[in-house]
Each structure stands twice: as C-alpha cells, then as structure tokens.
Protein backbone atom coordinates (compact mmCIF):
# COMPACT_ATOMS: atom_id res chain seq x y z
CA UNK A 1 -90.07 -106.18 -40.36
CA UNK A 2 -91.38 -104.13 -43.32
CA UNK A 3 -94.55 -103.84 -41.67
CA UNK A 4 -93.68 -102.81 -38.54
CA UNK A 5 -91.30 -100.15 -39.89
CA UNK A 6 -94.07 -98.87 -41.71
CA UNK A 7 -96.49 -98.77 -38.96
CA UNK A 8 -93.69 -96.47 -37.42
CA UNK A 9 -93.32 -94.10 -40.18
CA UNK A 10 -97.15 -93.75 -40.75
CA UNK A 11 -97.01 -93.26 -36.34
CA UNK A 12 -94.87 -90.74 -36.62
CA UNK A 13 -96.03 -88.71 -39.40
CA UNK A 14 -99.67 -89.21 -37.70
CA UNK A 15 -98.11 -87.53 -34.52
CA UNK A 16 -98.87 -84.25 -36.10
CA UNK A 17 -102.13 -82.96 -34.62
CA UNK A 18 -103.24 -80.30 -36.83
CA UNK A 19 -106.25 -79.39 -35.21
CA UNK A 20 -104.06 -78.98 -32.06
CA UNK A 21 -101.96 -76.82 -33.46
CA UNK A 22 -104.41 -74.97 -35.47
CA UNK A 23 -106.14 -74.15 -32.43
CA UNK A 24 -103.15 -73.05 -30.34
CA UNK A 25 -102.92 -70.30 -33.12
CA UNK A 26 -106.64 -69.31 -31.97
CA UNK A 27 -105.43 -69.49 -28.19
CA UNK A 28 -107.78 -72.57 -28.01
CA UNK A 29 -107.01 -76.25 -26.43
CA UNK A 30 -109.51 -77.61 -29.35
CA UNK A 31 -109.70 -80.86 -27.13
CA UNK A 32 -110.85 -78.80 -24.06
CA UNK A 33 -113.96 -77.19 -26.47
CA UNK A 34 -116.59 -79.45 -28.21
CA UNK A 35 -116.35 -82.77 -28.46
CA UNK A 36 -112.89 -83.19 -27.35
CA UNK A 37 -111.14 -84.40 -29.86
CA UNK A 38 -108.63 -82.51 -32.15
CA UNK A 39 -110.08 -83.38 -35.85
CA UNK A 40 -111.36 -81.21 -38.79
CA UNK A 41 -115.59 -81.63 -36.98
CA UNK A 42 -114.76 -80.68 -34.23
CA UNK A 43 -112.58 -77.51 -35.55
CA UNK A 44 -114.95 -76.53 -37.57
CA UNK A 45 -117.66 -76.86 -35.11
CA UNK A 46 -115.26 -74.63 -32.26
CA UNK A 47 -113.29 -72.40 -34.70
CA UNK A 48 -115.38 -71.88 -37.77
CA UNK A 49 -114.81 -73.55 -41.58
CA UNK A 50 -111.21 -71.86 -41.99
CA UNK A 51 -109.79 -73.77 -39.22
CA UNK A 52 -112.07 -76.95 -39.77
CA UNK A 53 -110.41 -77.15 -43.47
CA UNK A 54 -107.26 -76.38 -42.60
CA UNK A 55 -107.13 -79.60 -40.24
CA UNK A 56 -108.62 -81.74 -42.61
CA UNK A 57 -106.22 -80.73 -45.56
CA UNK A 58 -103.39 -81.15 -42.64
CA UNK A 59 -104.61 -84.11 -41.57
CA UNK A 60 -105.25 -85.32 -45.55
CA UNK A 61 -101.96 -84.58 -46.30
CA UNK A 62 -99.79 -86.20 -43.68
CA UNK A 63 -101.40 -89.49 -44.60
CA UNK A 64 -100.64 -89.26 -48.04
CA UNK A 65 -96.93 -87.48 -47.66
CA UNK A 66 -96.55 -90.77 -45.20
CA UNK A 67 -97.36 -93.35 -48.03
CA UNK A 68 -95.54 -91.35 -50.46
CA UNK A 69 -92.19 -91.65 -48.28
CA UNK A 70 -92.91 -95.42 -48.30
CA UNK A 71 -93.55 -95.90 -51.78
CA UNK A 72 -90.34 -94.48 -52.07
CA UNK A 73 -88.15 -96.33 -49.72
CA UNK A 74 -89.88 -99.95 -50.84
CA UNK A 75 -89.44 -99.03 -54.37
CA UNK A 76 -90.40 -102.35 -55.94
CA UNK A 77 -92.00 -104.39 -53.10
CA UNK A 78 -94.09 -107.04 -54.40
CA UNK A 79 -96.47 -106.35 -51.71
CA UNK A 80 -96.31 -102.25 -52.17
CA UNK A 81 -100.00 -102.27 -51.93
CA UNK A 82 -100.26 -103.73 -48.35
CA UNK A 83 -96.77 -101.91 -47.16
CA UNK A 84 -98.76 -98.62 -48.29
CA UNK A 85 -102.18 -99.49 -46.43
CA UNK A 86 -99.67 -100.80 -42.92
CA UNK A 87 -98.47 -96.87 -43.37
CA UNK A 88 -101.99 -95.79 -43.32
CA UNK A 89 -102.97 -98.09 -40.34
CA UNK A 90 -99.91 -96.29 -38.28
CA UNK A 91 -100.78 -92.14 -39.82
CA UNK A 92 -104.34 -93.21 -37.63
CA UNK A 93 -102.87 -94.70 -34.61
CA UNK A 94 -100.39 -91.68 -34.24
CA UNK A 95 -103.70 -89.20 -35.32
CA UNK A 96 -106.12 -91.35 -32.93
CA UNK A 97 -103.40 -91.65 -30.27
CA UNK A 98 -100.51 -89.25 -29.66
CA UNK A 99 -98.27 -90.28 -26.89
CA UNK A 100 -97.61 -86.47 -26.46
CA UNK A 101 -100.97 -85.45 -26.28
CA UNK A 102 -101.88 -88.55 -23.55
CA UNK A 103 -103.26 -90.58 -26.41
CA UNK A 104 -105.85 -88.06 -27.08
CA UNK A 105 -106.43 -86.70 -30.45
CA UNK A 106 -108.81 -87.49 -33.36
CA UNK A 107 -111.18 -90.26 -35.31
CA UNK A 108 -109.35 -90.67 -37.99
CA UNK A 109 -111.63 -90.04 -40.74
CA UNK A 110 -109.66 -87.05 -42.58
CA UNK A 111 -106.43 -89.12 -42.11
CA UNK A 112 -108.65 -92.21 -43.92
CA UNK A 113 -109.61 -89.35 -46.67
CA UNK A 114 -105.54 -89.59 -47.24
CA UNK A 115 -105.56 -92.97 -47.44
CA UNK A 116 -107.80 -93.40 -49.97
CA UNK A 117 -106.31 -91.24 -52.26
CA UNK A 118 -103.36 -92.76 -51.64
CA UNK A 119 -104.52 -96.52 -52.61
CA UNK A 120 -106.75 -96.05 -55.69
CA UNK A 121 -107.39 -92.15 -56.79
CA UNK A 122 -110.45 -93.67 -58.67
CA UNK A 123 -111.72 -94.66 -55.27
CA UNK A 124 -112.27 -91.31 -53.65
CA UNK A 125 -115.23 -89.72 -55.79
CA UNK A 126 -117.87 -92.70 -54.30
CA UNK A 127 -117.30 -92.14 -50.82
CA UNK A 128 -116.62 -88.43 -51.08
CA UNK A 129 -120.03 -88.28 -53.00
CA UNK A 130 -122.05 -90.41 -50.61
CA UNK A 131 -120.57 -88.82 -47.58
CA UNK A 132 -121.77 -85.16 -49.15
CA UNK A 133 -125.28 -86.82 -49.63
CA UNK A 134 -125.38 -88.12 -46.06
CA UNK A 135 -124.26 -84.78 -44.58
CA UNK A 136 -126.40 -83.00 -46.75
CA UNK A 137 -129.26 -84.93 -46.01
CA UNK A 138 -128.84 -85.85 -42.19
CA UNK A 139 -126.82 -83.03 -40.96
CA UNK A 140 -124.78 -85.40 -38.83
CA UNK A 141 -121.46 -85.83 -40.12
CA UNK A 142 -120.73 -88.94 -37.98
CA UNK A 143 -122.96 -91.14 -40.32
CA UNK A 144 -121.55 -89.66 -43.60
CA UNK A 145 -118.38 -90.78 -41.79
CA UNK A 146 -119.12 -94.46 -41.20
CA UNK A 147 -120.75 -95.03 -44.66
CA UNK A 148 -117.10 -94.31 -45.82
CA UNK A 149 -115.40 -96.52 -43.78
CA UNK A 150 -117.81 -99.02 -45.34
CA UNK A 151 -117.73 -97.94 -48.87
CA UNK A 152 -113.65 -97.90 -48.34
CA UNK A 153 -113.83 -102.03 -47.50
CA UNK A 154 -115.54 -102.33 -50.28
CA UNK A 155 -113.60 -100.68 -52.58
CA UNK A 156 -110.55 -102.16 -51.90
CA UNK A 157 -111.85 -105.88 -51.66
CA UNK A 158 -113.55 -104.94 -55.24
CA UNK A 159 -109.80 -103.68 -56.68
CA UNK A 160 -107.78 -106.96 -54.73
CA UNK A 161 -110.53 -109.23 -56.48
CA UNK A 162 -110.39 -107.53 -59.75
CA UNK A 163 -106.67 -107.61 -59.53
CA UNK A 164 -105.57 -103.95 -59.15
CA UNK A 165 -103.42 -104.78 -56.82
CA UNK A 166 -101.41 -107.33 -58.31
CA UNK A 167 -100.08 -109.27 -54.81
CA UNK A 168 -100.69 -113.29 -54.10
CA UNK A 169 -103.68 -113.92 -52.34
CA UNK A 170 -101.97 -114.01 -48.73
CA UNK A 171 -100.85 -110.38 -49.23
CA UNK A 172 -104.14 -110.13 -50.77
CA UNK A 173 -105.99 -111.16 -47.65
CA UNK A 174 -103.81 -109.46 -45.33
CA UNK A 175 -104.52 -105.91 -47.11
CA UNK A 176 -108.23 -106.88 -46.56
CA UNK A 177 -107.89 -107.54 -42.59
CA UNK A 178 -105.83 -104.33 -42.37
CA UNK A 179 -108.59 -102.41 -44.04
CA UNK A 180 -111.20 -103.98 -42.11
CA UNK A 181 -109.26 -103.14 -38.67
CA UNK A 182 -109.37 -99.63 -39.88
CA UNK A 183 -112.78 -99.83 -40.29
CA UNK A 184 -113.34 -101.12 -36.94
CA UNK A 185 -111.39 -98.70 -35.29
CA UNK A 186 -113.13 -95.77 -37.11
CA UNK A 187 -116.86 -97.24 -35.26
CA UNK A 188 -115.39 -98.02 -31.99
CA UNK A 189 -113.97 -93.76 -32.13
CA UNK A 190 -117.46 -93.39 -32.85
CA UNK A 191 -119.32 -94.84 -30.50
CA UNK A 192 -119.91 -92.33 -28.62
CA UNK A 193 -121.67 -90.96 -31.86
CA UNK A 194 -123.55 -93.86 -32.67
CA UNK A 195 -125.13 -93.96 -29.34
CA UNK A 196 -126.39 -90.42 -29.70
CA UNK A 197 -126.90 -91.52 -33.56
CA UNK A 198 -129.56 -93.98 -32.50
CA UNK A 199 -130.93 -92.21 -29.27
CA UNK A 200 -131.79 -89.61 -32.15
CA UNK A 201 -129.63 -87.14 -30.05
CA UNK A 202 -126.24 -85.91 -31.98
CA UNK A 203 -125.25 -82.88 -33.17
CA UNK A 204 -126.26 -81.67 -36.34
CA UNK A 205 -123.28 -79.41 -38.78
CA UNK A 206 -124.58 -76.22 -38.06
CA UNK A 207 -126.45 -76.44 -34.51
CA UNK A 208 -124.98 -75.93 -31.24
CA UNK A 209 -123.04 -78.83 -29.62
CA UNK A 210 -125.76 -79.93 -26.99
C-alpha cells in the first residue's frame, strides 16, 4: 500500500508541466514547437536558455519537494530508501504522462536530475560531469542524457551493495528493479532520439531543429 500511495504522490506532484506553463507565459504551446514534448531541451531549443532553465529547475524541484513530502510522512520506514525511489518512479509517470495534457509531456530526464539528488547528494557530481562532457563534446544532449540513466543504475546498485542504504536484500533488490525500470523508460522516451542518434541525424544544442 505504501508503494502505491507513493507512486500517487510522486503522480501528482509530476502533473506539473513546467515547460507547459512556462511557455503559455511566452504565448507558446511548447508541445506544438520542436520536438513536441514539454521538457527543459526542448524549451530551451523553442524559447531560449531562460525558459529552458526555468523548466529544468521546475521540473528538478518537484521531484525532490515530492520525496521530501514522503520522507516526511514515512518518517522511520525501514525501507525509506525504496518508498523515496517509488516517489520518483510516479514524479516521471505524471512528467512523462499527464492525464490533462492527453498523456503528453516530457522524458523525464530533469525530473531524474531530482531524483538523484534526492537518493545520494554524493551521486549527482558523476553524472552531472559526464553528461557536461558528452554535451560538450557531441552537441546532442540525448546521449549525455542516456549515459546518466546508466551512470544512475550504477550508482545506486554500488550504494545498496556497499550498504548505504541500509534495507534487507528484498527491499534491496526491489530498489534496483525500480531504478532499472526508470532507466528503461528514459530509452524507450528516447527512441525516437536514438534512431536519429545512430542514423547520424539529431539535433545538435545550438543548430536548428531539422
């Protein structure tokens, strides 16, 4: 029940579509410009850097303000760690697919920003460092994106084995599925991306959508 409850809570606070609304201040339907979706890339790509960092700090910050409420109301949960990560999982089905917005909104990759600072604050320097090279390097933002997701798995599977979370091993194991759904989820809203990734075809930061 704890699970599903938080799954709600993370839902709902995901529900919040900053680019959408961030847009609508510009007199823009971001997901009728660009790529079509309503995260930070695609607002910065259709709106310019203001509006591309204000949805990725809105989008940052619901995730964490979700797990924070959690934390809260399962004050001394044995399991905290996998409660908190359930939250996370629901902030990017609600960001990926709000009900309002006919299930279409973002990729969830600023919303998994949140959630890493949320988990383990001494995660977020390696994949905010490695995503910077990537970007940096490649242009595309869509592979410094993935390499998170990936870096993120590994991270937490390093902490659970290490034991930084302190939960039994089926609570343990759980928190690793959950994290690797999240991962999987992140590539299949990139698909599209990896596609034009491989066909040597996506958009660059800085160039013209083609």
């Amino acid at each position: 029940m704890e699970r599903i409850i938080c799954l709600l809570i993370g839902y709902v606070f995901g529900l919040f579509q900053t680019g959408y609304f961030v847009g609508k201040l510009n007199h823009v339907d971001i997901r009728q410009k660009g790529s079509g979706n309503s995260g930070s890339t695609n607002a910065l790509r259709v709106l310019g850097i203001k509006a591309g960092l204000m949805t990725f700090a809105g989008d940052v910050l619901k995730c964490v303000l979700a797990i924070f409420l959690v934390r809260q109301i399962f004050k001394g949960s044995e399991y905290l760690p996998l409660l908190a990560m359930y939250t996370g999982a629901g902030v990017t089905l609600g960001h990926n697919y709000p009900f309002y917005l006919h299930f279409k909104g973002g990729k969830g990759i600023a919303v998994l920003a949140g959630l890493v600072i949320s988990t383990k604050l001494w995660m977020a320097p390696i994949p905010l460092a490695a995503f910077i090279l990537v970007v940096a390097i490649s242009r595309y933002v869509s592979a410094g994106s993935l390499l998170v997701t990936i870096i993120f798995l590994g991270e937490v599977i390093y902490c659970g084995q290490m034991g930084g979370f302190a939960m039994e091993l089926t609570h343990l194991y759980e928190l690793y599925v959950v994290t690797f759904l999240l991962m999987v989820l992140a590539w299949w809203r990139h698909r599209a991306n990896i596609v034009r990734l491989l066909k040597g075809t996506e958009n660059k930061i800085g160039s013209s959508k083609k």
